[in-house]
Amino acid sequence: MLNVHKIWLLSCLCVVVIIVLYFQAEIARLEDIYHRLEYRLVQSRTESRQFFPKTVEKDDDDLVVIYNRVPKTGSTSFVGVAYDLCKKNHFKVLHINITANMHVMSLNNQYKFAQNVTQWHEVKPALYHGHMAFLNFERLGTSSKPLYINLIRKPLDRLVSYYYFLRNGDNFRPHLVRKKHGDKVTFDECVEKGQPDCDPNNMWLQVPFFCGHSAQCWKPGSHWALQQAKANLVNHYLVVGVTEEMLDFITVLEAALPRLFKGATEHYLNSNKSHLRQTSSKLQPSQETIERIQQSNIWKMENELYEFALEHFKFVKKRLLIKEPNGVAQIFFYEKIRPK
Ligand SMILES: *[C@@H]1O[C@H](CO)[C@@H](O)[C@H](O)[C@H]1NC(C)=O
Ligand SMILES: *[C@@H]1O[C@H](CO)[C@@H](O)[C@H](O)[C@H]1NC(C)=O
Ligand SMILES: *[C@@H]1O[C@H](CO)[C@@H](O)[C@H](O)[C@H]1NC(C)=O
């Protein structure tokens, strides 16, 4: 009799514990929902009081972005995304064609270009792209400055890609006969024979592109140029991505500049066109070749810039993806605005 009583009591206790646990969980869940609602409310309230610095439509419509693309860094894929989006997002994309494939503009063209880009309101907002070394608008006395973006690639990969591109072309314009068409010398053989096309000095391109229009920038191995390139990269570029992480670059751009890049990530993921342009019959260099190239001073310096850019990009990306514990992305707003 006593035992039955005990069992009954125990089961009652169990039931009570279960009920308590259930309600506790339920309360926690409701509290969570409440917090989220409260957050939304605060957000909408502050928004209506304009404590949030809203991007002003007018300002965004004046946006000018320059993408001074380095050859063979995956730039055609990226520009393809921009061309696909420009109609839907209402902005213009313009190709800067500098004749004779020169990456440095003459002084009169620098000035004209800077004036034209900043004053040509009919095409704004706009994305300009072209194989052009960084041009500092501060030097040219314009009233406004464009935003710069760029992509950077591992220097040896870029050189090998360029080497085979000149020989075999690519799937983008397969019928165009390139400068070295028909040349069957592989990159490995070229390095072994010490031919000029695979000379490590040819890797000196990303440093001068970021460095700019000064004479020193184009001197292979100049330490000043490398420092200048790094300084420009962090001081004058909104964001510089790496070719190896193109998707992340596009996502970062979409977050920072939705006026131009809204829907870019989705588009890049879903369209097969965006991955276009691959250099045809590209052979991977041998370990021996890689080691030989990596001994060169130019490779070391170009690689230093690449690593510098990569670290900075990862830092930018991490900040962007950090969320508050409740899963809300970082925001900022103003408080204590006085006098009332
Ligand atoms: C740039 O312009 C020149 C001269 O009109 C033309 O031959 C060349 O194909 C153009 N370059 C590109 C990449 O369209
Ligand atoms: C900029 O250059 C283009 C092409 O030469 C020209 O059509 C346009 O009128 C120029 N815009 C300004 C504001 O100078
Ligand atoms: C992707 O390619 C296939 C065939 O190659 C084509 O049918 C399809 O429409 C393409 N999709 C997009 C989004 O371009």
PDB file of C-alpha atoms in Angstrom, residues 138-261:
ATOM      1  CA  GLU A 138      43.156  64.472 -55.275  1.00  0.00           C
ATOM      2  CA  ARG A 139      46.113  65.464 -57.417  1.00  0.00           C
ATOM      3  CA  LEU A 140      43.828  66.612 -60.215  1.00  0.00           C
ATOM      4  CA  GLY A 141      41.757  69.112 -58.299  1.00  0.00           C
ATOM      5  CA  THR A 142      38.322  67.608 -58.833  1.00  0.00           C
ATOM      6  CA  SER A 143      35.504  68.550 -56.499  1.00  0.00           C
ATOM      7  CA  SER A 144      34.474  64.964 -55.844  1.00  0.00           C
ATOM      8  CA  LYS A 145      36.295  61.672 -55.802  1.00  0.00           C
ATOM      9  CA  PRO A 146      35.225  58.317 -57.200  1.00  0.00           C
ATOM     10  CA  LEU A 147      35.267  55.084 -55.212  1.00  0.00           C
ATOM     11  CA  TYR A 148      37.911  52.603 -56.297  1.00  0.00           C
ATOM     12  CA  ILE A 149      37.504  48.834 -56.222  1.00  0.00           C
ATOM     13  CA  ASN A 150      39.786  46.082 -57.513  1.00  0.00           C
ATOM     14  CA  LEU A 151      40.691  42.415 -57.527  1.00  0.00           C
ATOM     15  CA  ILE A 152      44.139  40.955 -56.988  1.00  0.00           C
ATOM     16  CA  ARG A 153      45.435  37.502 -57.854  1.00  0.00           C
ATOM     17  CA  LYS A 154      48.339  35.256 -56.824  1.00  0.00           C
ATOM     18  CA  PRO A 155      51.183  36.663 -58.960  1.00  0.00           C
ATOM     19  CA  LEU A 156      52.436  33.397 -60.447  1.00  0.00           C
ATOM     20  CA  ASP A 157      48.915  32.221 -61.319  1.00  0.00           C
ATOM     21  CA  ARG A 158      48.361  35.511 -63.069  1.00  0.00           C
ATOM     22  CA  LEU A 159      51.596  35.272 -65.040  1.00  0.00           C
ATOM     23  CA  VAL A 160      50.921  31.671 -66.134  1.00  0.00           C
ATOM     24  CA  SER A 161      47.386  32.597 -67.121  1.00  0.00           C
ATOM     25  CA  TYR A 162      48.644  35.517 -69.177  1.00  0.00           C
ATOM     26  CA  TYR A 163      51.351  33.370 -70.768  1.00  0.00           C
ATOM     27  CA  TYR A 164      48.855  30.805 -72.080  1.00  0.00           C
ATOM     28  CA  PHE A 165      46.280  33.452 -72.905  1.00  0.00           C
ATOM     29  CA  LEU A 166      48.673  35.016 -75.428  1.00  0.00           C
ATOM     30  CA  ARG A 167      49.190  31.600 -77.020  1.00  0.00           C
ATOM     31  CA  ASN A 168      45.829  29.874 -76.865  1.00  0.00           C
ATOM     32  CA  GLY A 169      43.299  32.638 -76.304  1.00  0.00           C
ATOM     33  CA  ASP A 170      40.237  31.877 -74.209  1.00  0.00           C
ATOM     34  CA  ASN A 171      36.644  30.736 -74.451  1.00  0.00           C
ATOM     35  CA  PHE A 172      35.434  34.361 -74.366  1.00  0.00           C
ATOM     36  CA  ARG A 173      36.671  35.305 -77.837  1.00  0.00           C
ATOM     37  CA  PRO A 174      37.869  31.942 -79.168  1.00  0.00           C
ATOM     38  CA  HIS A 175      38.434  33.089 -82.752  1.00  0.00           C
ATOM     39  CA  LEU A 176      40.593  36.069 -81.964  1.00  0.00           C
ATOM     40  CA  VAL A 177      44.179  35.214 -82.915  1.00  0.00           C
ATOM     41  CA  ARG A 178      46.470  36.253 -80.088  1.00  0.00           C
ATOM     42  CA  LYS A 179      49.960  37.693 -80.279  1.00  0.00           C
ATOM     43  CA  LYS A 180      51.793  34.428 -79.682  1.00  0.00           C
ATOM     44  CA  HIS A 181      49.302  32.140 -81.368  1.00  0.00           C
ATOM     45  CA  GLY A 182      50.778  28.797 -82.381  1.00  0.00           C
ATOM     46  CA  ASP A 183      53.721  29.007 -80.007  1.00  0.00           C
ATOM     47  CA  LYS A 184      53.806  25.587 -78.342  1.00  0.00           C
ATOM     48  CA  VAL A 185      56.512  26.308 -75.743  1.00  0.00           C
ATOM     49  CA  THR A 186      55.117  25.467 -72.288  1.00  0.00           C
ATOM     50  CA  PHE A 187      55.640  27.766 -69.347  1.00  0.00           C
ATOM     51  CA  ASP A 188      58.018  25.193 -67.807  1.00  0.00           C
ATOM     52  CA  GLU A 189      60.137  25.092 -70.957  1.00  0.00           C
ATOM     53  CA  CYS A 190      60.115  28.870 -71.146  1.00  0.00           C
ATOM     54  CA  VAL A 191      61.436  29.155 -67.594  1.00  0.00           C
ATOM     55  CA  GLU A 192      64.046  26.491 -68.214  1.00  0.00           C
ATOM     56  CA  LYS A 193      65.346  28.285 -71.282  1.00  0.00           C
ATOM     57  CA  GLY A 194      65.136  31.664 -69.582  1.00  0.00           C
ATOM     58  CA  GLN A 195      63.016  33.196 -72.334  1.00  0.00           C
ATOM     59  CA  PRO A 196      61.701  36.751 -71.907  1.00  0.00           C
ATOM     60  CA  ASP A 197      57.955  35.878 -71.808  1.00  0.00           C
ATOM     61  CA  CYS A 198      58.248  34.146 -68.437  1.00  0.00           C
ATOM     62  CA  ASP A 199      60.807  36.553 -67.008  1.00  0.00           C
ATOM     63  CA  PRO A 200      59.767  37.223 -63.396  1.00  0.00           C
ATOM     64  CA  ASN A 201      59.984  40.944 -64.191  1.00  0.00           C
ATOM     65  CA  ASN A 202      56.741  40.438 -66.136  1.00  0.00           C
ATOM     66  CA  MET A 203      55.041  39.787 -62.813  1.00  0.00           C
ATOM     67  CA  TRP A 204      55.613  43.415 -61.882  1.00  0.00           C
ATOM     68  CA  LEU A 205      52.072  44.490 -62.697  1.00  0.00           C
ATOM     69  CA  GLN A 206      49.810  44.412 -59.664  1.00  0.00           C
ATOM     70  CA  VAL A 207      52.222  46.533 -57.643  1.00  0.00           C
ATOM     71  CA  PRO A 208      52.354  49.289 -60.324  1.00  0.00           C
ATOM     72  CA  PHE A 209      48.575  49.113 -60.897  1.00  0.00           C
ATOM     73  CA  PHE A 210      47.940  49.879 -57.242  1.00  0.00           C
ATOM     74  CA  CYS A 211      50.899  52.241 -56.990  1.00  0.00           C
ATOM     75  CA  GLY A 212      49.766  54.514 -59.812  1.00  0.00           C
ATOM     76  CA  HIS A 213      51.066  57.062 -62.245  1.00  0.00           C
ATOM     77  CA  SER A 214      54.511  57.848 -60.793  1.00  0.00           C
ATOM     78  CA  ALA A 215      57.744  56.849 -62.500  1.00  0.00           C
ATOM     79  CA  GLN A 216      58.932  54.785 -59.533  1.00  0.00           C
ATOM     80  CA  CYS A 217      55.814  52.622 -59.689  1.00  0.00           C
ATOM     81  CA  TRP A 218      56.946  51.053 -62.960  1.00  0.00           C
ATOM     82  CA  LYS A 219      60.498  50.236 -61.855  1.00  0.00           C
ATOM     83  CA  PRO A 220      60.510  46.480 -61.206  1.00  0.00           C
ATOM     84  CA  GLY A 221      61.630  45.825 -57.642  1.00  0.00           C
ATOM     85  CA  SER A 222      61.092  49.337 -56.284  1.00  0.00           C
ATOM     86  CA  HIS A 223      60.402  49.177 -52.557  1.00  0.00           C
ATOM     87  CA  TRP A 224      58.852  52.606 -52.630  1.00  0.00           C
ATOM     88  CA  ALA A 225      56.345  51.337 -55.209  1.00  0.00           C
ATOM     89  CA  LEU A 226      55.374  48.400 -53.009  1.00  0.00           C
ATOM     90  CA  GLN A 227      54.811  50.638 -49.989  1.00  0.00           C
ATOM     91  CA  GLN A 228      52.828  53.080 -52.095  1.00  0.00           C
ATOM     92  CA  ALA A 229      50.698  50.252 -53.482  1.00  0.00           C
ATOM     93  CA  LYS A 230      49.882  49.050 -49.970  1.00  0.00           C
ATOM     94  CA  ALA A 231      49.077  52.546 -48.784  1.00  0.00           C
ATOM     95  CA  ASN A 232      46.782  53.205 -51.757  1.00  0.00           C
ATOM     96  CA  LEU A 233      45.077  49.858 -51.281  1.00  0.00           C
ATOM     97  CA  VAL A 234      43.933  50.696 -47.780  1.00  0.00           C
ATOM     98  CA  ASN A 235      43.537  54.470 -48.149  1.00  0.00           C
ATOM     99  CA  HIS A 236      42.004  54.898 -51.578  1.00  0.00           C
ATOM    100  CA  TYR A 237      40.126  51.692 -52.287  1.00  0.00           C
ATOM    101  CA  LEU A 238      36.698  50.957 -50.909  1.00  0.00           C
ATOM    102  CA  VAL A 239      37.414  47.261 -51.161  1.00  0.00           C
ATOM    103  CA  VAL A 240      39.939  45.022 -52.901  1.00  0.00           C
ATOM    104  CA  GLY A 241      39.017  41.372 -53.282  1.00  0.00           C
ATOM    105  CA  VAL A 242      41.052  38.390 -54.382  1.00  0.00           C
ATOM    106  CA  THR A 243      40.350  36.410 -57.540  1.00  0.00           C
ATOM    107  CA  GLU A 244      40.352  33.191 -55.535  1.00  0.00           C
ATOM    108  CA  GLU A 245      37.353  34.450 -53.515  1.00  0.00           C
ATOM    109  CA  MET A 246      35.313  36.191 -56.178  1.00  0.00           C
ATOM    110  CA  LEU A 247      31.973  35.278 -54.651  1.00  0.00           C
ATOM    111  CA  ASP A 248      32.917  36.842 -51.319  1.00  0.00           C
ATOM    112  CA  PHE A 249      34.088  39.964 -53.118  1.00  0.00           C
ATOM    113  CA  ILE A 250      30.719  40.267 -54.814  1.00  0.00           C
ATOM    114  CA  THR A 251      28.887  39.680 -51.534  1.00  0.00           C
ATOM    115  CA  VAL A 252      30.917  42.368 -49.771  1.00  0.00           C
ATOM    116  CA  LEU A 253      30.197  44.787 -52.614  1.00  0.00           C
ATOM    117  CA  GLU A 254      26.503  44.007 -52.505  1.00  0.00           C
ATOM    118  CA  ALA A 255      26.440  44.780 -48.788  1.00  0.00           C
ATOM    119  CA  ALA A 256      28.429  48.008 -49.131  1.00  0.00           C
ATOM    120  CA  LEU A 257      27.018  49.355 -52.399  1.00  0.00           C
ATOM    121  CA  PRO A 258      23.512  47.945 -52.849  1.00  0.00           C
ATOM    122  CA  ARG A 259      22.700  50.822 -55.192  1.00  0.00           C
ATOM    123  CA  LEU A 260      24.797  49.091 -57.848  1.00  0.00           C
ATOM    124  CA  PHE A 261      25.207  45.531 -56.672  1.00  0.00           C
TER     125      PHE A 261
END
